[in-house]
Short mmCIF file of C-alpha atoms in Angstrom, two decimals:
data_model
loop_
_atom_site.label_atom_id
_atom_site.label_comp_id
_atom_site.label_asym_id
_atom_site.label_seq_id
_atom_site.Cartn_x
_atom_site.Cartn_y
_atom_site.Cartn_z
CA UNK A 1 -116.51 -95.48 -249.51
CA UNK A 2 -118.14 -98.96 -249.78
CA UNK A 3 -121.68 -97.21 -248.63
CA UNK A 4 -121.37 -94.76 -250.86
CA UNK A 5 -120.37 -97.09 -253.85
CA UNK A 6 -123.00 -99.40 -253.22
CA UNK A 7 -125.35 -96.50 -252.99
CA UNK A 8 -124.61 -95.41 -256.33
CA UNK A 9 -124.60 -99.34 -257.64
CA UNK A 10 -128.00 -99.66 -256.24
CA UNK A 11 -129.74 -96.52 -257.28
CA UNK A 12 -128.73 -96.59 -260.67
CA UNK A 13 -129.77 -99.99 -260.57
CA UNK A 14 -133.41 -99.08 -259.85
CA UNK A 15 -133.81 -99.76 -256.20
CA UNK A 16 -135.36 -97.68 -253.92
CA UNK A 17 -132.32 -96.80 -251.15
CA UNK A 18 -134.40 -94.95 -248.83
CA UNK A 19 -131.72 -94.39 -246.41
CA UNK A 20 -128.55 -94.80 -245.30
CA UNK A 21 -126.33 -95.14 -241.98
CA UNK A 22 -123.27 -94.67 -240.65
CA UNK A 23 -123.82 -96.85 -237.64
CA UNK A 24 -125.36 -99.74 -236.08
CA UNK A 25 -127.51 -97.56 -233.60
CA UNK A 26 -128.40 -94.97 -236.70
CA UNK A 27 -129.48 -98.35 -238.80
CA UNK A 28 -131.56 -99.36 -236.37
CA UNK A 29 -133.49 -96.48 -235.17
CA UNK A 30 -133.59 -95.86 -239.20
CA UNK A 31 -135.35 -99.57 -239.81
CA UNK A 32 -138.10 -99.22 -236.68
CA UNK A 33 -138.87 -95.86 -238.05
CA UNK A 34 -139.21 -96.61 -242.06
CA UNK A 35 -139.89 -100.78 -241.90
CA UNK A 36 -137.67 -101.19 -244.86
CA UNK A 37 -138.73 -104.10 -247.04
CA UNK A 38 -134.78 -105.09 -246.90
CA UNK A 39 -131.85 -103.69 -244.82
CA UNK A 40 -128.37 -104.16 -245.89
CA UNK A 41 -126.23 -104.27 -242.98
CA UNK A 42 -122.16 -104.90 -242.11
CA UNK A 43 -121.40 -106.96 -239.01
CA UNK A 44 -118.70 -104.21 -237.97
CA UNK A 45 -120.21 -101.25 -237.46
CA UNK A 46 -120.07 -98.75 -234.98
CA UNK A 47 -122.13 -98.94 -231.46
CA UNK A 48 -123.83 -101.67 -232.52
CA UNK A 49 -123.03 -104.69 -234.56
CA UNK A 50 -125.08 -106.13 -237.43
CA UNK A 51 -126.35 -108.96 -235.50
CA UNK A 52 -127.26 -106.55 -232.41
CA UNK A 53 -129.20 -104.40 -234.82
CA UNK A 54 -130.73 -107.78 -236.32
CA UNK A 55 -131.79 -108.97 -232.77
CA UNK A 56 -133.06 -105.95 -231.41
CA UNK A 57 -135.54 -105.51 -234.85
CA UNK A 58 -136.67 -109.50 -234.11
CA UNK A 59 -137.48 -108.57 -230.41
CA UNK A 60 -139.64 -105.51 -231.94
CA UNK A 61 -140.98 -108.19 -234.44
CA UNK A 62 -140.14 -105.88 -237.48
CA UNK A 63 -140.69 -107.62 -240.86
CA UNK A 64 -137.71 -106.19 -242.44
CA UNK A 65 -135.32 -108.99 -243.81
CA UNK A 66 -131.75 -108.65 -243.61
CA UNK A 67 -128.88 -108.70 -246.09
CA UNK A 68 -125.21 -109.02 -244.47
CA UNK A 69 -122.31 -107.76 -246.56
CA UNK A 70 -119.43 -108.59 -244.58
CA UNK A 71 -115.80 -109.64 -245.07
CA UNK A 72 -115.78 -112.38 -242.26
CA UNK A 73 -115.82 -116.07 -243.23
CA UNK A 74 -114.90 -117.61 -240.23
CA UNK A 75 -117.39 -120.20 -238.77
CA UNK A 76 -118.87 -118.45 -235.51
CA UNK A 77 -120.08 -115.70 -237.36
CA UNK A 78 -121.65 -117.96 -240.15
CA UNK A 79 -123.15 -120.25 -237.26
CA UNK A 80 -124.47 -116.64 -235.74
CA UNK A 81 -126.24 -115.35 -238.83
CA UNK A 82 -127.57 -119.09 -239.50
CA UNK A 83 -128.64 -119.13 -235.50
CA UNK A 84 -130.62 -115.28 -236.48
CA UNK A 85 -132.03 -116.54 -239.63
CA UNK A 86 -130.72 -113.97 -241.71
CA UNK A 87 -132.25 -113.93 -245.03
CA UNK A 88 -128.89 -113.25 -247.10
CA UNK A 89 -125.01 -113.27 -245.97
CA UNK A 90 -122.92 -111.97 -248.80
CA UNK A 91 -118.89 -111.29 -248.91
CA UNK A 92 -117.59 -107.72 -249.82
CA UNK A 93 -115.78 -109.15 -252.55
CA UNK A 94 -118.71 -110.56 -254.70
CA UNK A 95 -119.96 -108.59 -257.61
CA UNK A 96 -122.68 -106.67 -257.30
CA UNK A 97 -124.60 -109.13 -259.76
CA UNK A 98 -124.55 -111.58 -256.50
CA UNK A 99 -126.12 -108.87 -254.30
CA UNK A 100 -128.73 -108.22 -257.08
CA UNK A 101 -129.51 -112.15 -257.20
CA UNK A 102 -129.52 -112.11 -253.41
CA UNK A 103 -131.85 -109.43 -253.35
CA UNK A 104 -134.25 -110.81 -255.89
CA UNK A 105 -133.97 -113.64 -253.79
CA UNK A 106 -134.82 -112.13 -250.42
CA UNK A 107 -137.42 -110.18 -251.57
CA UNK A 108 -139.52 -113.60 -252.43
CA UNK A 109 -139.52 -114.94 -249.49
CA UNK A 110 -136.24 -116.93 -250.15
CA UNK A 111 -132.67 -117.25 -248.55
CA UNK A 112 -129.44 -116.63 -250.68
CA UNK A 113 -126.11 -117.14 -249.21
CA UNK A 114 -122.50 -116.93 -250.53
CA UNK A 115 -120.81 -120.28 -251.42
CA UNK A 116 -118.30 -119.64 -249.14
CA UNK A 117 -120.69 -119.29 -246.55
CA UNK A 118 -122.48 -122.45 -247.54
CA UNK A 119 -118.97 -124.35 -247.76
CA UNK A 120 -118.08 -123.42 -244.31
CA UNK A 121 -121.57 -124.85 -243.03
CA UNK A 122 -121.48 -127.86 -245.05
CA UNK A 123 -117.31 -128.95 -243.78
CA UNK A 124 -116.87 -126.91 -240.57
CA UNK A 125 -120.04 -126.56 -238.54
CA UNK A 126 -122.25 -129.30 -239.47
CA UNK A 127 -119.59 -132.38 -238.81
CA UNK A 128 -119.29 -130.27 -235.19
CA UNK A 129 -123.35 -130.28 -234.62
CA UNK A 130 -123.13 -133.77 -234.89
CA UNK A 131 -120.56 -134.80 -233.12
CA UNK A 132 -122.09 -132.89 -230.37
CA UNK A 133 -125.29 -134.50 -230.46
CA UNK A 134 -123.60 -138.07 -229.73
CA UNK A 135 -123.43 -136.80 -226.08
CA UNK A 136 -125.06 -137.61 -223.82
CA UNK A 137 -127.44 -135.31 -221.57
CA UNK A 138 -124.76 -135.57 -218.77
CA UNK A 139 -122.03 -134.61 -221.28
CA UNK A 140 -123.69 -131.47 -222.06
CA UNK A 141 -124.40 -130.53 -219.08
CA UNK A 142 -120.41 -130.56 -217.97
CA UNK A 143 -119.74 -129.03 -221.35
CA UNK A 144 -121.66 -126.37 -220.83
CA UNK A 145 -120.00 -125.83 -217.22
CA UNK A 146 -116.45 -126.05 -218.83
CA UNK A 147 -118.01 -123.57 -221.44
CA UNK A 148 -118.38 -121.11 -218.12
CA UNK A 149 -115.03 -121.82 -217.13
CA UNK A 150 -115.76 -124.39 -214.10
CA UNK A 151 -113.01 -126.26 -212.71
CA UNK A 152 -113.17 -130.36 -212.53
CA UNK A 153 -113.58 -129.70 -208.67
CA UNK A 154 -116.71 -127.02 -208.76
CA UNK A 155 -118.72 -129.00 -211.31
CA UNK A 156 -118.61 -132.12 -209.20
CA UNK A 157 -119.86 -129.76 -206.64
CA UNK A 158 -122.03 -128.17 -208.37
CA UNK A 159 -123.60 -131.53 -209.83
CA UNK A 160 -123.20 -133.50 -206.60
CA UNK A 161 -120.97 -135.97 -208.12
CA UNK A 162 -117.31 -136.88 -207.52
CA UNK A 163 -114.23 -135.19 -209.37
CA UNK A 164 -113.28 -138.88 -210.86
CA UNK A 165 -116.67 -139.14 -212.35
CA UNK A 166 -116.29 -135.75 -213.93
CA UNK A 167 -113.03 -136.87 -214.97
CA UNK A 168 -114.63 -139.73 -217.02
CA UNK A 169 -117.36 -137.34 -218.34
CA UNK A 170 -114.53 -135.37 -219.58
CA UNK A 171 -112.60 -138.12 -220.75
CA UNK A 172 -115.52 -139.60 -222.92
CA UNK A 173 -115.90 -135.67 -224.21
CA UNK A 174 -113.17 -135.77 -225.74
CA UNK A 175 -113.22 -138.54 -227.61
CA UNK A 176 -116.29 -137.83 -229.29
CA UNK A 177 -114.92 -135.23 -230.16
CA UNK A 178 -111.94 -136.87 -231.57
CA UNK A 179 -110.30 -134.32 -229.68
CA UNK A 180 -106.36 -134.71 -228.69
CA UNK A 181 -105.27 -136.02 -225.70
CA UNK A 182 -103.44 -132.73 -224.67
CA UNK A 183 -104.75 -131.09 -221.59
CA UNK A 184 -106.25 -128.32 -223.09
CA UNK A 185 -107.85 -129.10 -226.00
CA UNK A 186 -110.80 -129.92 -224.88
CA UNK A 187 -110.94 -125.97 -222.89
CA UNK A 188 -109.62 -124.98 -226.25
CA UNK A 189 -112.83 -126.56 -228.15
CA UNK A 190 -114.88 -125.26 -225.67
CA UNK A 191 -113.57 -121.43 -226.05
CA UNK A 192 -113.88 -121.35 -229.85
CA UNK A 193 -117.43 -123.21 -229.93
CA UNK A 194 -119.19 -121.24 -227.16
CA UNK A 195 -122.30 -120.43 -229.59
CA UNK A 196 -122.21 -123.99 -231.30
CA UNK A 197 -122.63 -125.04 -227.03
CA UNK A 198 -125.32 -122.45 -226.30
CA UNK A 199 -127.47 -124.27 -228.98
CA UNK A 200 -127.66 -127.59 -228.09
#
């Protein structure tokens, strides 16, 4: 119903819809074969996500930009379209005035993104970026290794270093972090900001 009604919006709006897809695999075999100017995508769709279908057309090196409609505000998938570069990340609940701006937008070269999506950048993932960046290059490296679910006791084997030292590391994580002192937050931190991790 949503493709369809935003079908309609479009086309009697004067763009040029020159296909449409029922799936992620469908919307990308559609986008290598036409090279769409712009391709409107959700991130849940069937077979393959939005993002897979926007990383597969990168690794072909299409020049099609990408508009996501979506219904997901939470902060790993905002980080994940920001990480792709996605031209446009709109919320199925704007008007369609805000996908014509967003459009207009895209089509000059331009990003547009919703202010929710900007809000969550600004007060969720940004303050997070930079309190990862105060650690230090040892700090990462044993994050990271948390972030794969090592145990105090194989990362000081794996980094030739004793389990008190990793202890400290972990220790110091935390409180730049300004994590809690309860014995899994820091796991906790790790689990929800795997892609935040695979960036730095």
């Amino acid at each position: 119903m949503l493709l369809k009604g935003l079908t309609e919006e479009l086309t009697s709006n004067n763009y040029n819809v020159i296909d449409t897809a029922l799936n992620g695999a469908i919307a990308l075999e559609l986008i290598t074969k036409l090279n769409p100017d712009i391709a409107i995508l959700d991130i849940e769709m069937p077979l393959l996500t939005g993002f897979e279908v926007i990383k597969k057309c990168e690794d072909k090196n299409l020049k099609t930009k990408f508009i996501v409609l979506t219904s997901h505000k939470e902060s790993r998938y905002i980080f994940k379209a920001k990480t792709l570069n996605i031209s446009g990340y709109l919320l199925k609940d704007e008007p369609f005035q805000e996908i014509q701006k967003c459009i207009h937008t895209v089509f000059n070269g331009e990003h547009y993104y919703s202010s929710t999506f900007n809000d969550v950048f600004d007060k969720e993932i940004s303050p997070k970026i930079q309190k990862i960046k105060l650690l230090s290059p040892s700090e990462r490296t044993i994050i990271r290794l948390i972030a794969n679910n090592k145990s105090s006791k194989e990362i000081s084997e794996s980094l030739l270093i004793s389990i008190r030292t990793v202890q400290k590391h972990r220790s110091n994580i935390i409180n730049k972090l300004d994590l809690s002192s309860d014995q899994d937050a820091l796991s906790n931190w790790v689990s929800t900001n795997k892609l935040l991790l695979a960036s730095i």
